[in-house]
Tab-separated table of C-alpha atoms in Angstrom:
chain	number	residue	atom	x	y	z
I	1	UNK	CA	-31.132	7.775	11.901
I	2	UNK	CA	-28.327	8.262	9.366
I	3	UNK	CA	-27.957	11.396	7.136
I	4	UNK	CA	-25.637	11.358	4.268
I	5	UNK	CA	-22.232	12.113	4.745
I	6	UNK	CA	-18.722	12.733	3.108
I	7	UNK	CA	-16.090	9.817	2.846
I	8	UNK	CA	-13.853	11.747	4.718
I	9	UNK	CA	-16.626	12.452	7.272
I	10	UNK	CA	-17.988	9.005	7.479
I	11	UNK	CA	-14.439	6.944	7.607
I	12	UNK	CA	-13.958	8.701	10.785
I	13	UNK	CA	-15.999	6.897	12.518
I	14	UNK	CA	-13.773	3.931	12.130
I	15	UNK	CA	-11.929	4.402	15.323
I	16	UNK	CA	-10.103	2.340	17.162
I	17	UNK	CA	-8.607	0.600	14.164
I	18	UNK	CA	-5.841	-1.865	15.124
I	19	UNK	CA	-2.307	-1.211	14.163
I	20	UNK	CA	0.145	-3.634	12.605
I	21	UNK	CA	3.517	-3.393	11.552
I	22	UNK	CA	5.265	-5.377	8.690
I	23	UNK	CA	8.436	-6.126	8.180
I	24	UNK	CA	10.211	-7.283	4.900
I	25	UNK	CA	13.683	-7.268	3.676
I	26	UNK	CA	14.903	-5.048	0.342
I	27	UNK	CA	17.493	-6.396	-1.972
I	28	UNK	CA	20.231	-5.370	-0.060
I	29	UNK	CA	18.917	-6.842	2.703
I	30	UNK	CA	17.800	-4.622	4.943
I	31	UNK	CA	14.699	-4.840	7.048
I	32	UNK	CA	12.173	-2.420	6.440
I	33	UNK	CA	9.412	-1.547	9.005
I	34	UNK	CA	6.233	0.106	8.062
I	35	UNK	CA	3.108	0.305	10.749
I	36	UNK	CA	-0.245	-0.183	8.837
I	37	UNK	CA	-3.800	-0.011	10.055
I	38	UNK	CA	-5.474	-1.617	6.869
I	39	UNK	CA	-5.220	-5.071	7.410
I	40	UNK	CA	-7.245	-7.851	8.066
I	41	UNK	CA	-7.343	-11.880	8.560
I	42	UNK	CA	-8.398	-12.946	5.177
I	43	UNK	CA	-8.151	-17.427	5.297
I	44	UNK	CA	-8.646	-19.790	8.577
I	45	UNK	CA	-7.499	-22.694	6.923
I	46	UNK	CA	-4.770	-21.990	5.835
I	47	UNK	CA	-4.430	-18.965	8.322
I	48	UNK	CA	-3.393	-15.821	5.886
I	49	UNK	CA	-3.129	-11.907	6.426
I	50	UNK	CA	-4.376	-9.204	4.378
I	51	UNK	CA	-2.571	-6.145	4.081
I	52	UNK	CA	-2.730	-2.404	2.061
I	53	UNK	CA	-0.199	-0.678	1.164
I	54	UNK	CA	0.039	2.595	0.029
I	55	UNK	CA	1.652	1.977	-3.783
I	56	UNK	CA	3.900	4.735	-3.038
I	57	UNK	CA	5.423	2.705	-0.182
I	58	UNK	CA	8.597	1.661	-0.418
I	59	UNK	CA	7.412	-1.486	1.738
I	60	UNK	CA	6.093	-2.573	-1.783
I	61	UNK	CA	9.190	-2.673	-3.152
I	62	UNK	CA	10.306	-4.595	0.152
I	63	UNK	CA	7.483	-7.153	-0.385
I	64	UNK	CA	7.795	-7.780	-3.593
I	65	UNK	CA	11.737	-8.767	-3.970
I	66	UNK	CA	11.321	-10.646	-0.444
I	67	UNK	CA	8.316	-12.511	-1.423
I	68	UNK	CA	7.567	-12.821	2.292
I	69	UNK	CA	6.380	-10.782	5.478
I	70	UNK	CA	6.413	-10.334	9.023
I	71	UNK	CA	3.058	-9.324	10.700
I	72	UNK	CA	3.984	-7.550	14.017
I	73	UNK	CA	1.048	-6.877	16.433
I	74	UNK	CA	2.779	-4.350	18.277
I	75	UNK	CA	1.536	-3.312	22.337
I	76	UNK	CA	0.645	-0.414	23.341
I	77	UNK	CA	3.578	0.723	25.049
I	78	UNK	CA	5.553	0.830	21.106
I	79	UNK	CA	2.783	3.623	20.125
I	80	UNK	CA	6.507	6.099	19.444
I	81	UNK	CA	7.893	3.007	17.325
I	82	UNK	CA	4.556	2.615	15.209
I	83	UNK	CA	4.811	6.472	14.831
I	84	UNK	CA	8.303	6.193	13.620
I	85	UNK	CA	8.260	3.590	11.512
I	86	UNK	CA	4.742	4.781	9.923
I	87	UNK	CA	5.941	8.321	9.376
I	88	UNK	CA	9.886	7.317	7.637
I	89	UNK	CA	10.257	6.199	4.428
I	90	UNK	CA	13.055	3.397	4.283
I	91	UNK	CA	13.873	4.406	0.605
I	92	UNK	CA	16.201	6.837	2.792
I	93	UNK	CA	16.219	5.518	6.198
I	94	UNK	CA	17.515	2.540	8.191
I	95	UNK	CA	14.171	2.739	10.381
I	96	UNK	CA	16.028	-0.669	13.209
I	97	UNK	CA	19.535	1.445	13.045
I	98	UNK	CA	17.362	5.036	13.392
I	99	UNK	CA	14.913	4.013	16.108
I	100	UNK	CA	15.829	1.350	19.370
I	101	UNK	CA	13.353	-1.098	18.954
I	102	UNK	CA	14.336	-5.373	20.089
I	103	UNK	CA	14.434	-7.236	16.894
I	104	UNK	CA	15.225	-11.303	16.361
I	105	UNK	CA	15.496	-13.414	13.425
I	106	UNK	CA	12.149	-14.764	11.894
I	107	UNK	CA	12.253	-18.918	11.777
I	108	UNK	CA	10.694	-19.648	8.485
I	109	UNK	CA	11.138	-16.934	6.142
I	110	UNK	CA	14.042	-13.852	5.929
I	111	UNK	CA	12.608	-11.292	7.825
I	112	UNK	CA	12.642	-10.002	11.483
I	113	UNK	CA	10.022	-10.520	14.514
I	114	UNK	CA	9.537	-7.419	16.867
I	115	UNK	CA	10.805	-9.246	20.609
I	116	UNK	CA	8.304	-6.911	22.500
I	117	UNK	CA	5.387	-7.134	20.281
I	118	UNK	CA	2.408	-8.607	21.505
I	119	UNK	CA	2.443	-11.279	18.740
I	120	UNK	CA	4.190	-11.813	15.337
I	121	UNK	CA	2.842	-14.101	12.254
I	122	UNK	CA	6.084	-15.017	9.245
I	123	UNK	CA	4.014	-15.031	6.073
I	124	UNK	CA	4.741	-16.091	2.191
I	125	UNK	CA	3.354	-13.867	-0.242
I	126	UNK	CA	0.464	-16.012	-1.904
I	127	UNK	CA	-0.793	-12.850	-3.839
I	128	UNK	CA	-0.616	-9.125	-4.502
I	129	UNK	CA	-3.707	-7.331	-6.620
I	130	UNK	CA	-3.903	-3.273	-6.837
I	131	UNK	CA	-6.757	-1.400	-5.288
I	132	UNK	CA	-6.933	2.016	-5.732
I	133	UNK	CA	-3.876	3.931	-4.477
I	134	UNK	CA	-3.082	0.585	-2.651
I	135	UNK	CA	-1.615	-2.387	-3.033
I	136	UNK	CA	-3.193	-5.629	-0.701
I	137	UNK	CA	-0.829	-8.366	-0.610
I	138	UNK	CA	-2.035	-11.376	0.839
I	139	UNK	CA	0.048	-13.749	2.968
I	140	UNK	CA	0.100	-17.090	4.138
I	141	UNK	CA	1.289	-17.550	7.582
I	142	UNK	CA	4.087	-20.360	7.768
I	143	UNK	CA	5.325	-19.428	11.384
I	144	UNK	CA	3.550	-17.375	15.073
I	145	UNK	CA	5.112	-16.052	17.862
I	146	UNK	CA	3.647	-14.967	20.953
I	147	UNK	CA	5.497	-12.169	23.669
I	148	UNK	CA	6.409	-14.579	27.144
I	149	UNK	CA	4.901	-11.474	28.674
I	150	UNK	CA	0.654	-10.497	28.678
I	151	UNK	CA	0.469	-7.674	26.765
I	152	UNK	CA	-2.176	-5.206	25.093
I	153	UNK	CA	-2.554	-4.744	21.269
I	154	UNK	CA	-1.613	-0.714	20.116
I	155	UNK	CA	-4.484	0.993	18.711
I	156	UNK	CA	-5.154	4.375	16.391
I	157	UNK	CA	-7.637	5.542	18.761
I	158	UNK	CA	-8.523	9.146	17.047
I	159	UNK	CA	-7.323	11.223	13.808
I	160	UNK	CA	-3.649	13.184	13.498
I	161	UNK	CA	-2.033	9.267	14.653
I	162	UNK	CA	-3.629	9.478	18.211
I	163	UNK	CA	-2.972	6.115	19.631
I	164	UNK	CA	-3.633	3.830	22.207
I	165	UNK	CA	-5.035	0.594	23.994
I	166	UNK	CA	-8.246	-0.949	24.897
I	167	UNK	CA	-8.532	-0.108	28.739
R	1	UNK	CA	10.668	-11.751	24.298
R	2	UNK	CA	8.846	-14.290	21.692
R	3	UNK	CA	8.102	-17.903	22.102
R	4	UNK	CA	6.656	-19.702	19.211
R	5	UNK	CA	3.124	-20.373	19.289
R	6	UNK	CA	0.097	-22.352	17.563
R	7	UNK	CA	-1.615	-20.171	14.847
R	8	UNK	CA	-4.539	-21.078	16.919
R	9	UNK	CA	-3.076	-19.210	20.287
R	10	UNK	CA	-1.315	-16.256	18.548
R	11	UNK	CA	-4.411	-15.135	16.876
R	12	UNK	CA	-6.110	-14.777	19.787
R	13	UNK	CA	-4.291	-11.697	20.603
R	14	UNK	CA	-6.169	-9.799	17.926
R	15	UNK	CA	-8.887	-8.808	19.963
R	16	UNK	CA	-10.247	-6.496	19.811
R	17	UNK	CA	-11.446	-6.771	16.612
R	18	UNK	CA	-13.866	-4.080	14.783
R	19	UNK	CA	-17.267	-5.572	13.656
R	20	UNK	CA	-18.964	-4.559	10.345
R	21	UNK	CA	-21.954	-6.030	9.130
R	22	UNK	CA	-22.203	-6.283	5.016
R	23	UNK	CA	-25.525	-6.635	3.186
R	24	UNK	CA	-26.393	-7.482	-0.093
R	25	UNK	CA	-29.893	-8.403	-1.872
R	26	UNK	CA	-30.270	-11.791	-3.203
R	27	UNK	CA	-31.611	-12.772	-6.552
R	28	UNK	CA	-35.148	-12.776	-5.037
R	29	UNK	CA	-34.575	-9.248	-4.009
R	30	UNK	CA	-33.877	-10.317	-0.092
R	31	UNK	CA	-31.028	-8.284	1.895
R	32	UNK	CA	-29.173	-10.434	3.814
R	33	UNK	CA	-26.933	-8.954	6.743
R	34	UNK	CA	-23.908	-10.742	7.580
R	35	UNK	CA	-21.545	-9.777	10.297
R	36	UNK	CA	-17.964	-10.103	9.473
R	37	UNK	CA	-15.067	-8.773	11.306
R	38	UNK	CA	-12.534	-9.674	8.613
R	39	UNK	CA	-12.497	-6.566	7.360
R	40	UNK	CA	-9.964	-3.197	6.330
R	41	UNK	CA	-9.962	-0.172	4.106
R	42	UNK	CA	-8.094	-0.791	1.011
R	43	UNK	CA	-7.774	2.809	-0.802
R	44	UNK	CA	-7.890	6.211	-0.251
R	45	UNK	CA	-8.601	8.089	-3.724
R	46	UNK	CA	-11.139	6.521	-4.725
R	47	UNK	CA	-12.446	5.000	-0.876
R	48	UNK	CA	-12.378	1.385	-1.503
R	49	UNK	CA	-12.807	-1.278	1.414
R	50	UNK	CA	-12.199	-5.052	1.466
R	51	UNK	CA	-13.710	-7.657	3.370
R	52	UNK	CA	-13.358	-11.269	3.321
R	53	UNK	CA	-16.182	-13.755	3.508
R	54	UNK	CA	-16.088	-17.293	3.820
R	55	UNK	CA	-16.663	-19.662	0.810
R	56	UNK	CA	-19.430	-21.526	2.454
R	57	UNK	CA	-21.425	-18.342	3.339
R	58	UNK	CA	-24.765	-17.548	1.157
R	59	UNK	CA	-23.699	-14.019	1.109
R	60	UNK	CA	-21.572	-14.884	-1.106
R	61	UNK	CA	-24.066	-15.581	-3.431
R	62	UNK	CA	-25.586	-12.269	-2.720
R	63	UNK	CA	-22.704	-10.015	-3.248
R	64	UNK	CA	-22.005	-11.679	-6.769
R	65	UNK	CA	-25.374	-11.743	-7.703
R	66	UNK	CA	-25.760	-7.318	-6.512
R	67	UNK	CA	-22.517	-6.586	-7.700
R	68	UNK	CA	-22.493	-4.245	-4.853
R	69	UNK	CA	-22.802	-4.342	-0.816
R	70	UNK	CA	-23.669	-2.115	1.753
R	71	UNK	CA	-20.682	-2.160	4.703
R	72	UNK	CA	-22.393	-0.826	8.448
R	73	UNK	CA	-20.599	0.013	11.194
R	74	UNK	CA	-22.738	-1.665	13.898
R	75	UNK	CA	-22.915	0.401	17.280
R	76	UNK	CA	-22.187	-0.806	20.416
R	77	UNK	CA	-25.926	-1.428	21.366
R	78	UNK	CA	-26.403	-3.771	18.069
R	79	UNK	CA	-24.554	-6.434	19.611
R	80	UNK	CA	-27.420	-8.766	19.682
R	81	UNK	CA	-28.083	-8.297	15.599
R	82	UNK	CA	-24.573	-8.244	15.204
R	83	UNK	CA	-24.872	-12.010	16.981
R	84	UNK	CA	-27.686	-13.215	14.758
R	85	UNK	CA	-26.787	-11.828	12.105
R	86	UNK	CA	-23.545	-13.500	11.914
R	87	UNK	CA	-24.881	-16.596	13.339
R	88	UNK	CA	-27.991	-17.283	11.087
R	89	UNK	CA	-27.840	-18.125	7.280
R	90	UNK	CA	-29.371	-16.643	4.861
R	91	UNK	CA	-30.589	-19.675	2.875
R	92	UNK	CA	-33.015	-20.308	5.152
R	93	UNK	CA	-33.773	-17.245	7.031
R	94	UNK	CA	-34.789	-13.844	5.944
R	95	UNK	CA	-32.608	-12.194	8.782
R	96	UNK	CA	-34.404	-8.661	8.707
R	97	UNK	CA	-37.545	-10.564	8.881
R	98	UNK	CA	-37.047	-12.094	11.657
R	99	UNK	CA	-34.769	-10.119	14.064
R	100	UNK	CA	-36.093	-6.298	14.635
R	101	UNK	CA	-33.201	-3.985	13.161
R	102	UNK	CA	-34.069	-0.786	11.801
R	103	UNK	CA	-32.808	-0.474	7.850
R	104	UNK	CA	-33.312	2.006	4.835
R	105	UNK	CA	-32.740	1.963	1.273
R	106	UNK	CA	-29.660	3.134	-0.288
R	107	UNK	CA	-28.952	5.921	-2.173
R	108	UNK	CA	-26.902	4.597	-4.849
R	109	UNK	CA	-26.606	1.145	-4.708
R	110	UNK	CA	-29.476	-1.470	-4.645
R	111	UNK	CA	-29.352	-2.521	-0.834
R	112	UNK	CA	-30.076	-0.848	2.587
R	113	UNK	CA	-28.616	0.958	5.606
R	114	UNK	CA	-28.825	-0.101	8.801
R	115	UNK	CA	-30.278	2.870	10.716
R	116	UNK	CA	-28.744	2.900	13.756
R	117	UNK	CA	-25.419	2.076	12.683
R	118	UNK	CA	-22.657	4.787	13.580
R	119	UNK	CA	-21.868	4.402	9.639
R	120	UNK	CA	-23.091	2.955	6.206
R	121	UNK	CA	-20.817	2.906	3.022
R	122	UNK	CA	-22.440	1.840	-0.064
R	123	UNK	CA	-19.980	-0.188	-2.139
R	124	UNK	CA	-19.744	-1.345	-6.198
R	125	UNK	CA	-17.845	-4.223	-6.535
R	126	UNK	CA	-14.256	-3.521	-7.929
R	127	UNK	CA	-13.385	-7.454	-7.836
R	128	UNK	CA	-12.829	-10.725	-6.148
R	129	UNK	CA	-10.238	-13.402	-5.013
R	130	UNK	CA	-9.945	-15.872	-2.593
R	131	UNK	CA	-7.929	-16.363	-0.173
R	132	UNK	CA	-7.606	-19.722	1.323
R	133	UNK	CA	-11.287	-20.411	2.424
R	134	UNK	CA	-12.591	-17.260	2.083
R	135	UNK	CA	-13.397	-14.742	-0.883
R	136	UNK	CA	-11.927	-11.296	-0.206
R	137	UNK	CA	-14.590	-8.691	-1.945
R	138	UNK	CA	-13.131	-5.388	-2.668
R	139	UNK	CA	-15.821	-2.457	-3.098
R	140	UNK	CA	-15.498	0.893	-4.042
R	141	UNK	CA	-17.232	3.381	-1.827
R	142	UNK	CA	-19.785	5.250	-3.645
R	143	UNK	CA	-21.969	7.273	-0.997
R	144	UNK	CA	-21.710	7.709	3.045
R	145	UNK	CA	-23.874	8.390	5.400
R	146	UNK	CA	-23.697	8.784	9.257
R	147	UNK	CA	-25.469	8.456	12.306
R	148	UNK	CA	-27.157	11.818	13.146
R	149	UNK	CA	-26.436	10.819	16.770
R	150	UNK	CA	-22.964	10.031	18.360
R	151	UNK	CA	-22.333	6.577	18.799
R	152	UNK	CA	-19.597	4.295	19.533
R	153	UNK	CA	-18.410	1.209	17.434
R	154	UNK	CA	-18.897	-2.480	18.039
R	155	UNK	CA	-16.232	-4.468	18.669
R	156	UNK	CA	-15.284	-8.554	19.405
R	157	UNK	CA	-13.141	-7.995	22.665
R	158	UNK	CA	-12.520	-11.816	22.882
R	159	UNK	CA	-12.962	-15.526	21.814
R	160	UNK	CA	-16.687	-16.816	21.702
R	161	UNK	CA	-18.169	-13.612	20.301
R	162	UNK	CA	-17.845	-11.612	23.330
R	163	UNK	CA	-18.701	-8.001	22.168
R	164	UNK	CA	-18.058	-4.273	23.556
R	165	UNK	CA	-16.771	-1.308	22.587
R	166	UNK	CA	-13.736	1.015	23.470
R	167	UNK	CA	-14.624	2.838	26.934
């Protein structure tokens, strides 16, 4: 039986809710992390990712000179990276030089992959439309990379940033 | 370490994958269910969520028609409507007709609530967009309500519709 309910009430029932982290470069060419639950697969053919973020973000800023995206799934052993790089803003931090996290090049587009992440997709922005206090930038992905290793996918199990994995 | 992969392989790592099921009245005044897991929050102030439907699906007809939509958390003992509901079309099937799923009006919006759903947000449509081959629907949240027991959400764990939920 349901009984009505306050947003902030009811969206807490969301959990688990997957965690991503993308990665684009600003105009001086550094790469900027930023770990973001709200995102989705939006096209099969062609494969493209949805993402929102917050327009606040300095990631926008990121995304938009860069035209382009990497889509890290990271595993659940990076839960103090995600934390890291979802809690800094790069406007005043170098979150790679800050925080020890593998990085290599991206093949397709400038940006970085994340070497211990479970997978990583290169996108091209297609589009960007405002929602709310968010921004959802749709990409197109050009380029996948999967870890050699079996890993499992880092989750935001609970409220206050309580993560983990799928047991 | 990363080794490129097939779009095909690397998105198999998603999983799992949350599981919401939509629902919007057609212009004969049917609500048609469809499950979706392509799906994210898009704001905070106001609550908006997205999800992206496939061009070929009838509820797309639905939600353009309503100009509003009705997003359920399914719990993790709806996995069977979750099934049919995502495997059935609407043209030809009245889905709440014919598979045995509990549902309510809304409060503000001109659709229904799944009653045993851990969640139900009733959504207007903000706007549309597609995205490759599907339409991503953006909805602002306009009243909540909640399961007045505590249940757990539905998930896709794996390829071929394999459902569960977190343990």
């Amino acid at each position: 039986m349901q009984k009505p309910a306050k947003y902030e009430q009811a969206i807490k029932t969301k959990y688990p809710e997957q965690v991503v982290i993308a990665i684009a470069k600003d105009k001086k060419g550094k790469a900027n992390p930023v770990t973001l639950g709200w995102t989705m697969t939006a096209s099969g053919e062609p494969p493209m990712m949805a993402i929102a973020v917050a327009k606040t973000h300095y990631s926008i800023k990121t995304i938009r000179h860069s035209k382009c995206f990497t889509i890290a799934f990271p595993s659940s052993d990076m839960a103090e990276a995600a934390l890291f790089f979802g809690s800094k803003s790069g406007r005043d931090t170098d979150k790679f030089a800050e925080f020890d996290c593998k990085i290599e090049p991206a093949q397709k587009i400038d940006s970085v992959l994340l070497s211990d992440a479970v997978a990583n997709f290169e996108c091209t922005l297609e589009w960007q439309k405002a929602a709310g206090d968010h921004i959802i930038f749709v990409g197109k992905v050009v380029a996948c990379h999967v870890n050699t290793k079996r890993k499992k996918r880092l989750y935001t199990v609970g409220s206050g940033h309580k993560m983990g994995s799928f047991s």
